[in-house]
Amino acid sequence: MRDNEVTKMVERRAGGSDPDDIILILQTRNQLYIDMVIAALENEGIPVLLKSVTGYHWRGMLPFDQGFFDYRLYVRSQDDDRAGQIVEIIVPREEIR
């Protein structure tokens, strides 16, 4: 793994009349990189809220021991086309202090 990289970006149907979720999964060893991603989204007018930090892997949400936390960032905007977007950022556990 490089220090900062986009590992996955997928679209999935939110269900009902909700728009598709946009899921961007970033993998990083640098807390500053997370802050930069959040700042970049906010600079584009996309407010970001840290929704949860879990000790589960994003693949199927199964418990794991590989040293990563799953950061789920729910992105909301006034614009309908941006509502419901989700950004997931996965960070090595040793960076959580």
Short mmCIF file of C-alpha atoms in Angstrom, two decimals:
data_model
loop_
_atom_site.label_atom_id
_atom_site.label_comp_id
_atom_site.label_asym_id
_atom_site.label_seq_id
_atom_site.Cartn_x
_atom_site.Cartn_y
_atom_site.Cartn_z
CA MET A 1 0.00 0.00 0.00
CA ARG A 2 1.19 3.49 -0.80
CA ASP A 3 0.86 6.06 1.97
CA ASN A 4 -2.29 7.60 0.45
CA GLU A 5 -4.42 5.95 -2.18
CA VAL A 6 -7.98 5.54 -3.37
CA THR A 7 -8.65 1.83 -3.05
CA LYS A 8 -12.24 1.69 -4.25
CA MET A 9 -15.08 3.84 -5.51
CA VAL A 10 -18.49 2.25 -6.03
CA GLU A 11 -22.10 3.33 -6.51
CA ARG A 12 -24.96 1.52 -4.85
CA ARG A 13 -28.68 2.05 -4.73
CA ALA A 14 -29.82 3.56 -1.45
CA GLY A 15 -33.29 2.07 -1.86
CA GLY A 16 -36.70 3.64 -2.29
CA SER A 17 -36.67 7.06 -3.89
CA ASP A 18 -33.28 7.99 -2.42
CA PRO A 19 -30.46 8.72 -4.87
CA ASP A 20 -27.59 6.29 -5.33
CA ASP A 21 -24.93 6.35 -2.65
CA ILE A 22 -21.43 7.27 -3.79
CA ILE A 23 -18.92 5.38 -1.69
CA LEU A 24 -15.30 6.48 -1.86
CA ILE A 25 -12.93 4.29 0.11
CA LEU A 26 -9.54 5.81 0.88
CA GLN A 27 -6.70 4.02 2.59
CA THR A 28 -4.05 6.07 4.34
CA ARG A 29 -1.46 5.98 7.10
CA ASN A 30 -1.71 9.73 7.61
CA GLN A 31 -4.34 11.55 9.69
CA LEU A 32 -3.50 14.78 7.83
CA TYR A 33 -4.60 13.10 4.58
CA ILE A 34 -8.04 12.44 6.09
CA ASP A 35 -8.28 16.08 7.14
CA MET A 36 -7.29 17.19 3.62
CA VAL A 37 -9.97 14.99 2.03
CA ILE A 38 -12.61 16.37 4.39
CA ALA A 39 -11.46 19.95 3.72
CA ALA A 40 -11.57 19.36 -0.05
CA LEU A 41 -15.16 18.09 0.16
CA GLU A 42 -16.20 21.02 2.33
CA ASN A 43 -14.50 23.48 -0.05
CA GLU A 44 -16.73 22.06 -2.80
CA GLY A 45 -19.78 22.80 -0.67
CA ILE A 46 -20.26 19.21 0.51
CA PRO A 47 -20.58 19.20 4.31
CA VAL A 48 -19.04 16.12 5.93
CA LEU A 49 -20.11 14.60 9.23
CA LEU A 50 -18.09 11.88 10.96
CA LYS A 51 -20.88 9.40 11.59
CA SER A 52 -19.12 6.46 13.21
CA VAL A 53 -15.78 4.83 13.92
CA THR A 54 -15.91 1.05 14.16
CA GLY A 55 -13.50 -1.82 14.55
CA TYR A 56 -15.08 -3.70 11.65
CA HIS A 57 -13.75 -4.20 8.16
CA TRP A 58 -15.75 -2.53 5.39
CA ARG A 59 -15.94 -5.78 3.39
CA GLY A 60 -19.10 -7.28 4.79
CA MET A 61 -18.59 -5.46 8.10
CA LEU A 62 -17.03 -8.55 9.72
CA PRO A 63 -14.79 -8.17 12.79
CA PHE A 64 -11.11 -8.22 11.89
CA ASP A 65 -7.64 -7.86 13.37
CA GLN A 66 -5.67 -6.19 10.58
CA GLY A 67 -5.23 -2.90 12.41
CA PHE A 68 -7.75 -0.74 10.56
CA PHE A 69 -10.71 1.33 11.67
CA ASP A 70 -13.61 2.05 9.35
CA TYR A 71 -14.42 5.76 9.14
CA ARG A 72 -17.91 6.36 7.73
CA LEU A 73 -18.38 9.95 6.64
CA TYR A 74 -21.95 10.78 5.63
CA VAL A 75 -21.93 13.60 3.10
CA ARG A 76 -24.99 15.84 2.88
CA SER A 77 -25.75 18.84 0.70
CA GLN A 78 -28.65 21.08 -0.23
CA ASP A 79 -28.36 19.73 -3.78
CA ASP A 80 -30.48 16.65 -4.46
CA ASP A 81 -27.76 15.08 -6.61
CA ARG A 82 -25.30 15.17 -3.69
CA ALA A 83 -27.65 14.04 -0.93
CA GLY A 84 -26.98 10.57 0.37
CA GLN A 85 -23.33 10.34 -0.64
CA ILE A 86 -21.09 8.41 1.71
CA VAL A 87 -17.33 8.63 2.04
CA GLU A 88 -15.63 5.77 3.85
CA ILE A 89 -12.04 6.34 4.93
CA ILE A 90 -10.09 3.42 6.35
CA VAL A 91 -7.15 4.29 8.61
CA PRO A 92 -4.59 2.10 10.39
CA ARG A 93 -5.44 1.78 14.09
CA GLU A 94 -2.05 3.11 15.24
CA GLU A 95 -2.98 6.52 13.75
CA ILE A 96 -6.02 6.82 16.06
CA ARG A 97 -4.74 8.56 19.20
#
